Structure formats: C-alpha cells, structure tokens
Coordinates of C-alpha atoms and ligand atoms in Angstrom, one line a residue:
M1 CA -30.1 -46.3 11.3
T2 CA -27.6 -46.0 8.5
L3 CA -24.9 -43.6 7.7
A4 CA -26.7 -42.7 4.4
A5 CA -26.7 -39.1 3.4
T6 CA -30.4 -38.7 4.1
D7 CA -29.9 -39.6 7.8
N8 CA -27.3 -37.0 8.5
P9 CA -25.9 -38.7 11.6
A10 CA -24.8 -36.3 14.3
G11 CA -21.4 -34.9 13.6
T12 CA -21.4 -35.9 10.0
A13 CA -21.1 -33.3 7.2
A14 CA -24.7 -32.4 7.4
G15 CA -26.1 -31.9 3.9
A16 CA -22.8 -32.8 2.2
T17 CA -23.0 -35.3 -0.6
P18 CA -21.1 -38.6 0.1
L19 CA -18.1 -39.3 -2.1
I20 CA -19.3 -42.9 -2.2
E21 CA -22.2 -44.7 -0.6
L22 CA -23.2 -48.3 -0.2
R23 CA -26.9 -49.2 0.2
D24 CA -28.1 -52.5 1.5
V25 CA -25.2 -54.4 0.1
H26 CA -25.2 -58.2 0.3
V27 CA -22.4 -60.4 -0.7
T28 CA -22.7 -64.2 -0.7
Y29 CA -19.8 -66.5 -1.5
K30 CA -19.7 -70.2 -2.1
A31 CA -18.1 -71.5 1.1
R32 CA -14.6 -72.7 0.5
G33 CA -14.1 -76.5 0.4
T34 CA -17.8 -77.4 0.1
S35 CA -19.5 -79.6 -2.4
L36 CA -19.4 -78.4 -6.0
F37 CA -23.0 -79.6 -6.5
R38 CA -24.6 -78.5 -3.2
P39 CA -22.3 -75.6 -2.2
Q40 CA -22.8 -74.0 1.2
K41 CA -23.2 -70.3 1.2
V42 CA -21.3 -67.7 3.2
R43 CA -23.0 -64.4 3.8
A44 CA -19.9 -62.2 3.9
L45 CA -22.1 -59.0 3.9
D46 CA -25.7 -58.9 5.0
G47 CA -27.3 -55.6 4.3
V48 CA -24.4 -53.1 4.7
S49 CA -25.1 -49.4 4.1
L50 CA -22.5 -46.6 4.7
A51 CA -21.4 -43.3 3.3
V52 CA -17.9 -41.7 3.0
Y53 CA -17.5 -38.0 3.2
R54 CA -14.7 -35.6 2.0
G55 CA -12.3 -34.8 4.8
R56 CA -13.7 -37.3 7.2
T57 CA -12.5 -40.7 8.4
L58 CA -15.0 -43.6 8.6
G59 CA -13.6 -46.3 10.9
I60 CA -14.8 -49.9 10.4
V61 CA -14.0 -52.3 13.2
G62 CA -14.8 -56.0 13.7
E63 CA -13.2 -59.3 14.4
S64 CA -11.6 -61.4 11.7
G65 CA -14.3 -62.7 9.3
S66 CA -16.8 -60.0 10.1
G67 CA -16.8 -58.7 6.5
K68 CA -14.4 -55.8 6.6
T69 CA -12.2 -56.8 3.6
T70 CA -15.3 -57.7 1.6
T71 CA -16.6 -54.2 2.3
S72 CA -13.2 -52.7 1.1
R73 CA -13.3 -54.8 -2.1
I74 CA -16.8 -53.6 -2.8
L75 CA -15.8 -50.0 -2.3
V76 CA -13.0 -50.2 -4.8
G77 CA -14.9 -52.3 -7.4
L78 CA -12.9 -55.4 -6.9
E79 CA -16.0 -57.3 -5.9
E80 CA -19.5 -57.1 -7.1
P81 CA -22.5 -57.0 -4.7
T82 CA -24.8 -60.0 -4.8
S83 CA -27.5 -57.4 -4.3
G84 CA -27.7 -53.7 -3.3
E85 CA -26.4 -50.5 -4.7
V86 CA -23.2 -48.5 -4.9
L87 CA -23.6 -44.7 -5.4
F88 CA -20.8 -42.5 -6.6
Q89 CA -20.5 -39.5 -8.9
D90 CA -24.3 -38.9 -8.9
E91 CA -24.8 -42.4 -10.2
V92 CA -26.6 -45.4 -8.8
V93 CA -24.6 -48.5 -9.9
R94 CA -26.5 -51.8 -10.1
R95 CA -24.6 -53.3 -13.0
F96 CA -20.8 -53.6 -12.5
T97 CA -19.6 -53.5 -16.1
L98 CA -15.9 -53.1 -16.7
P99 CA -16.1 -49.4 -17.5
V100 CA -18.0 -48.8 -14.2
R101 CA -15.4 -50.7 -12.3
R102 CA -12.6 -48.8 -13.9
R103 CA -14.2 -45.5 -13.0
L104 CA -14.8 -46.7 -9.5
G105 CA -11.2 -47.7 -9.2
R106 CA -10.1 -44.2 -10.0
V107 CA -12.4 -42.6 -7.5
V108 CA -11.6 -45.1 -4.7
S109 CA -8.2 -46.5 -4.0
V110 CA -7.2 -49.2 -1.5
V111 CA -4.1 -49.8 0.7
F112 CA -4.0 -53.4 1.9
Q113 CA -2.5 -54.9 5.0
D114 CA 0.6 -56.3 3.4
P115 CA 2.7 -54.0 1.2
A116 CA 5.0 -56.9 0.3
T117 CA 2.2 -58.6 -1.6
A118 CA 0.7 -55.3 -2.9
L119 CA 4.0 -54.4 -4.7
N120 CA 5.7 -56.4 -7.3
G121 CA 9.1 -57.4 -5.9
R122 CA 10.8 -57.1 -9.3
M123 CA 9.5 -53.6 -10.1
L124 CA 11.5 -50.5 -9.0
V125 CA 9.5 -48.1 -6.8
R126 CA 9.6 -45.7 -9.7
E127 CA 7.9 -48.3 -12.0
A128 CA 5.4 -49.2 -9.4
L129 CA 4.3 -45.6 -9.1
Q130 CA 4.3 -44.9 -12.8
D131 CA 2.4 -48.1 -13.7
P132 CA -1.1 -46.8 -12.9
L133 CA -0.4 -43.6 -14.9
D134 CA 0.7 -45.7 -17.8
V135 CA -2.3 -48.1 -17.6
H136 CA -4.7 -45.2 -17.6
G137 CA -2.7 -43.3 -20.2
L138 CA -2.5 -40.1 -18.2
G139 CA -0.3 -37.2 -19.2
T140 CA 2.8 -36.9 -21.3
P141 CA 5.9 -39.0 -20.3
E142 CA 7.4 -35.9 -18.7
Q143 CA 4.3 -35.2 -16.7
R144 CA 4.2 -38.8 -15.5
R145 CA 7.8 -38.6 -14.3
A146 CA 7.0 -35.4 -12.5
R147 CA 4.0 -37.0 -10.9
V148 CA 6.1 -39.9 -9.7
R149 CA 8.5 -37.5 -8.0
D150 CA 5.6 -35.7 -6.4
L151 CA 4.1 -38.9 -5.1
I152 CA 7.2 -40.1 -3.4
G153 CA 7.6 -36.7 -1.6
M154 CA 3.9 -36.8 -0.5
V155 CA 4.5 -39.9 1.5
G156 CA 7.7 -38.6 3.1
L157 CA 10.3 -40.6 1.2
P158 CA 13.4 -39.2 -0.5
A159 CA 13.6 -39.2 -4.3
S160 CA 16.4 -41.8 -4.0
A161 CA 13.7 -44.4 -2.9
L162 CA 12.5 -44.3 -6.5
D163 CA 15.4 -46.4 -7.5
A164 CA 14.9 -49.1 -4.9
L165 CA 13.2 -52.4 -5.2
P166 CA 10.6 -53.1 -2.5
G167 CA 12.8 -55.7 -0.9
Q168 CA 15.4 -53.1 -0.2
L169 CA 13.0 -51.0 1.9
S170 CA 11.7 -51.5 5.4
G171 CA 8.1 -52.6 6.0
G172 CA 7.1 -49.0 6.9
Q173 CA 8.8 -47.6 3.8
R174 CA 7.1 -50.2 1.6
Q175 CA 3.7 -49.3 3.0
R176 CA 4.5 -45.6 2.2
V177 CA 5.2 -46.7 -1.4
A178 CA 1.9 -48.6 -1.4
I179 CA 0.1 -45.4 -0.2
A180 CA 1.9 -43.3 -2.9
R181 CA 0.7 -45.8 -5.5
A182 CA -2.8 -45.6 -4.2
L183 CA -2.7 -41.8 -4.6
A184 CA -1.3 -42.0 -8.2
L185 CA -4.7 -41.5 -9.9
E186 CA -5.8 -38.7 -7.6
P187 CA -8.6 -40.7 -5.9
Q188 CA -11.3 -39.0 -3.8
V189 CA -11.4 -41.8 -1.3
I190 CA -8.7 -44.0 0.2
V191 CA -9.6 -47.3 1.8
A192 CA -7.0 -48.5 4.2
D193 CA -7.6 -52.1 5.1
E194 CA -5.6 -53.0 8.2
P195 CA -2.8 -50.9 6.9
T196 CA -0.5 -51.3 9.9
S197 CA -1.3 -54.8 11.1
A198 CA 1.7 -56.3 9.3
L199 CA 4.1 -53.5 10.5
D200 CA 6.4 -53.2 13.4
V201 CA 4.7 -51.4 16.2
S202 CA 7.4 -48.7 16.1
V203 CA 6.2 -47.4 12.7
R204 CA 2.5 -47.9 13.0
A205 CA 1.7 -44.4 14.4
Q206 CA 3.7 -42.8 11.6
I207 CA 1.7 -44.5 8.9
L208 CA -1.6 -43.6 10.6
N209 CA -0.5 -40.0 10.9
L210 CA 0.5 -40.0 7.3
L211 CA -2.9 -41.2 6.2
T212 CA -4.6 -38.5 8.3
D213 CA -2.3 -35.8 7.0
L214 CA -2.9 -36.8 3.4
R215 CA -6.7 -36.9 4.0
D216 CA -6.5 -33.3 5.2
E217 CA -4.1 -32.0 2.6
L218 CA -5.9 -33.6 -0.3
G219 CA -9.4 -33.4 1.0
L220 CA -9.9 -37.2 0.8
G221 CA -12.5 -39.3 2.4
L222 CA -10.7 -42.0 4.4
V223 CA -12.0 -45.4 5.3
F224 CA -9.9 -46.9 8.0
I225 CA -10.4 -50.6 8.7
S226 CA -9.0 -52.5 11.7
H227 CA -9.7 -55.3 14.1
D228 CA -8.3 -53.0 16.8
I229 CA -11.1 -50.8 18.2
Q230 CA -8.7 -48.5 20.0
T231 CA -6.8 -47.6 16.8
V232 CA -10.1 -47.0 15.1
R233 CA -11.1 -44.7 17.9
Y234 CA -7.9 -42.7 17.6
L235 CA -8.4 -42.1 13.9
S236 CA -12.1 -42.0 13.1
D237 CA -14.8 -39.3 13.0
D238 CA -17.5 -41.8 12.4
M239 CA -17.4 -45.5 13.2
I240 CA -19.1 -48.7 12.1
V241 CA -18.9 -51.9 14.2
M242 CA -19.3 -55.1 12.1
N243 CA -20.2 -58.6 13.2
R244 CA -20.9 -61.5 10.9
G245 CA -21.4 -59.3 7.8
R246 CA -23.8 -56.9 9.5
I247 CA -23.4 -53.4 11.0
V248 CA -24.3 -53.8 14.7
E249 CA -23.5 -50.2 15.7
E250 CA -22.6 -46.9 14.0
G251 CA -22.3 -43.2 14.7
P252 CA -19.8 -40.6 15.7
A253 CA -16.8 -42.5 17.2
E254 CA -16.7 -40.5 20.4
E255 CA -20.4 -41.3 21.1
I256 CA -19.9 -45.0 20.6
F257 CA -16.9 -45.0 23.0
A258 CA -18.8 -42.9 25.5
S259 CA -21.9 -45.2 25.5
P260 CA -21.6 -48.3 23.4
R261 CA -25.1 -49.7 22.9
D262 CA -24.5 -53.0 21.2
P263 CA -23.2 -55.9 23.4
Y264 CA -20.7 -56.9 20.7
T265 CA -19.2 -53.4 20.7
R266 CA -18.9 -53.7 24.5
T267 CA -17.1 -57.0 24.0
L268 CA -14.6 -55.4 21.7
L269 CA -14.1 -52.6 24.1
G270 CA -13.8 -55.0 27.0
A271 CA -10.8 -56.6 25.3
A272 CA -8.7 -53.5 26.3
P273 CA -10.0 -52.4 29.7
T274 CA -7.0 -50.5 30.7
L275 CA -7.2 -48.3 27.6
L276 CA -10.9 -47.7 28.1
A277 CA -10.1 -46.0 31.3
R278 CA -8.2 -43.3 29.5
S279 CA -9.8 -40.3 27.9
A280 CA -9.8 -40.1 24.1
T281 CA -7.5 -37.1 24.0
E282 CA -4.9 -38.9 26.1
F283 CA -4.9 -41.9 23.8
S284 CA -2.5 -42.3 20.9
P285 CA -1.3 -45.4 19.1
M286 CA 2.1 -44.8 20.7
N287 CA 0.5 -45.4 24.1
T288 CA -0.9 -48.7 22.9
E289 CA 2.4 -49.8 21.6
L290 CA 4.3 -48.9 24.7
G291 CA 1.8 -49.5 27.4
A292 CA -1.0 -51.8 26.3
P293 CA -1.3 -55.3 27.8
Ligands
ADP1 P1 -12.6 -59.6 7.5 O1 -11.8 -58.8 6.6 O2 -13.4 -58.9 8.5 O3 -11.7 -60.6 8.3 P2 -13.7 -60.9 5.1 O4 -14.5 -59.8 4.5 O5 -12.4 -61.2 4.6 O6 -13.6 -60.5 6.7 O7 -14.6 -62.2 5.2 C1 -15.9 -62.3 5.5 C2 -16.4 -63.7 5.4 O8 -16.5 -64.1 4.0 C3 -15.6 -64.7 6.1 O9 -16.4 -65.7 6.6 C4 -14.7 -65.3 5.0 O10 -14.3 -66.6 5.3 C5 -15.7 -65.2 3.8 N1 -15.0 -65.0 2.5 C6 -14.2 -64.0 2.1 N2 -13.8 -64.1 0.9 C7 -14.3 -65.3 0.4 C8 -14.2 -66.0 -0.8 N3 -13.5 -65.5 -1.9 N4 -14.8 -67.2 -0.9 C9 -15.5 -67.7 0.1 N5 -15.6 -67.1 1.3 C10 -15.0 -65.9 1.5
MG2 MG1 -9.7 -58.5 6.3

C-alpha cells in the first residue's frame, strides 16, 4: 500500500490531488570512506512512495539513518532520485534539470533541524528574509520590504527582530526566522526536518504549534519529520514509518497508534511505554517535556 492519490488511504483527502507526490523513489549513495575504484553503495531510499495534501500533515518517523533527510532533500529538489518519479503541478518529473529544480524549490520549502547553520550569521534577519525574493526577482523593492515585514509577523516575532543578527536571537527565535524564510516564496508545502530537535524543550511546543497554525492559515501541506514517534503522533494526520530506506508502515496516524502492524513500529512505540498508555487527546509535547522518562 502507498499513500499515492489513487489509493485514497482512509482519512486522507479522498479525491484530492496531492501537492507533491513521490513514486517508487530510490536513492543510492557511494558509501563514505570506501574505495574510489570499488565504492560500496548505500541505499538511502529503497522504493519510497508518498503524497502530500493541502491542509494536512504527513508525519515521517524513523531512527537515525532511516532515510528521512534524504526524503526531505528529494521533496525540495536538493537531491535527485537515482530512479523513480516526482509529481507536482500536474507534471511527472524524471529529469531534474535546473529549471525543474528551481520550480520545485518554490513549491516546496524546507526547515532544517539547526537554524544556526540554515541562516548566515553575518546577514541581518531582514536580509535573510529578503534574499529569496531578490534571488527570484519578485516584486518591486517596496513590495519586497512589505513582504519581509509580513513574514516576521507571521512567525510571531516583532518587527524589531528584522534588525538583529541570528546570533542575537534565541534558538527558538532563530527557528522562527528560518520558518519565515521558508515561507518567503509562498510555497505550497513545508517540509520540517527535525525542526525542534536542536531546541530547548521549553520552546519545542511553540514551534510545533506555529507550524500547524501556518499550515491552517495558509492552506499548506506539511511534512513533519522526526525520530520521535510521540511528537509525530501529536502533529500528524497521516504517518509513515521508515526503516533502512523503506516505508514499513503507513496510514492515518491514529490507526497506526491504535494498532501498529509492523514490528519496527512497535519497537519505536515501545521506547516510550508510559506515553503509550495515554490517549492521543491527552498527549501534548508539553507533557513529554515535563513528564516523559
Ligand atoms: P535520517 O535523516 O533518517 O537520519 P538520512 O537520509 O540522512 O537518514 O541517511 C540515510 C542513509 O544514507 C544513511 O545510511 C546515511 O549514512 C546515508 N547518506 C546520507 N547522505 C549521504 C551522502 N551524501 N553520502 C553517502 N551516504 C549518505
Ligand atoms: Mg535526518
């Protein structure tokens, strides 16, 4: 089973067209540190198919090395599949030319784990937010300045933050700026790859709530990636469990939590037995932060 549009998994926007879809995507890397002449191959992705819908959150969970970041890089066009297809804007992409990748980069935007590395430390927040608009030559100078003021407000920061350098902000504020930058080009999909893993526990819930609010306000599709299955549960409508580059389980998040079929999913759940005992409605990331073992 896949989350492809044709399958209409229960609870998914039945009949809706995905904003972006991957079909049977494989990615093979040359293993790091192996012989130049007889390189070992790493199968980072081994036949991944998924679909992202407007107004819904697709959670992707798996341990480190399972292929989550490779999936996010494929979705934003930073990486090219070794084989398989990417579908967006009524187009099946098999050749990843520069124009295709640029278009993909406007439709899908990514927020990575560490805002410190995502933002240039010498660029004012104002410049970081205006940069994508300049690169794509969007609007007049006055329209760009207005867009920058809108963006900072959308992520809940005061206009005064525009004159700060990233180093003058807290980790949570920096991640808000990274989210604002990801929104600059009005993407249809945001991919958040471990967006709170580098943050203090005290601000994690705020960032997760911000992402969900933005999804609803802007009608985005959200892909939320985490190694933490409980956070994925809290946020996701649909869920994918990855292990060694493959999807081992997928479906509506609540169904997977109610009756996980794959042994690997059960293992991930078993890592947090006290939380499993709680009902989904009781659960919030705040509870994990305060009460989890
Ligand atoms: P995750 O985000 O789930 O931790 P990744 O997608 O980063 O997983 O990595 C999946 C696999 O691909 C891992 O075995 C990783 O070591 C390997 N990998 C990722 N990027 C590269 C690369 N550029 N070169 C070689 N191997 C890589
Ligand atoms: Mg990763």
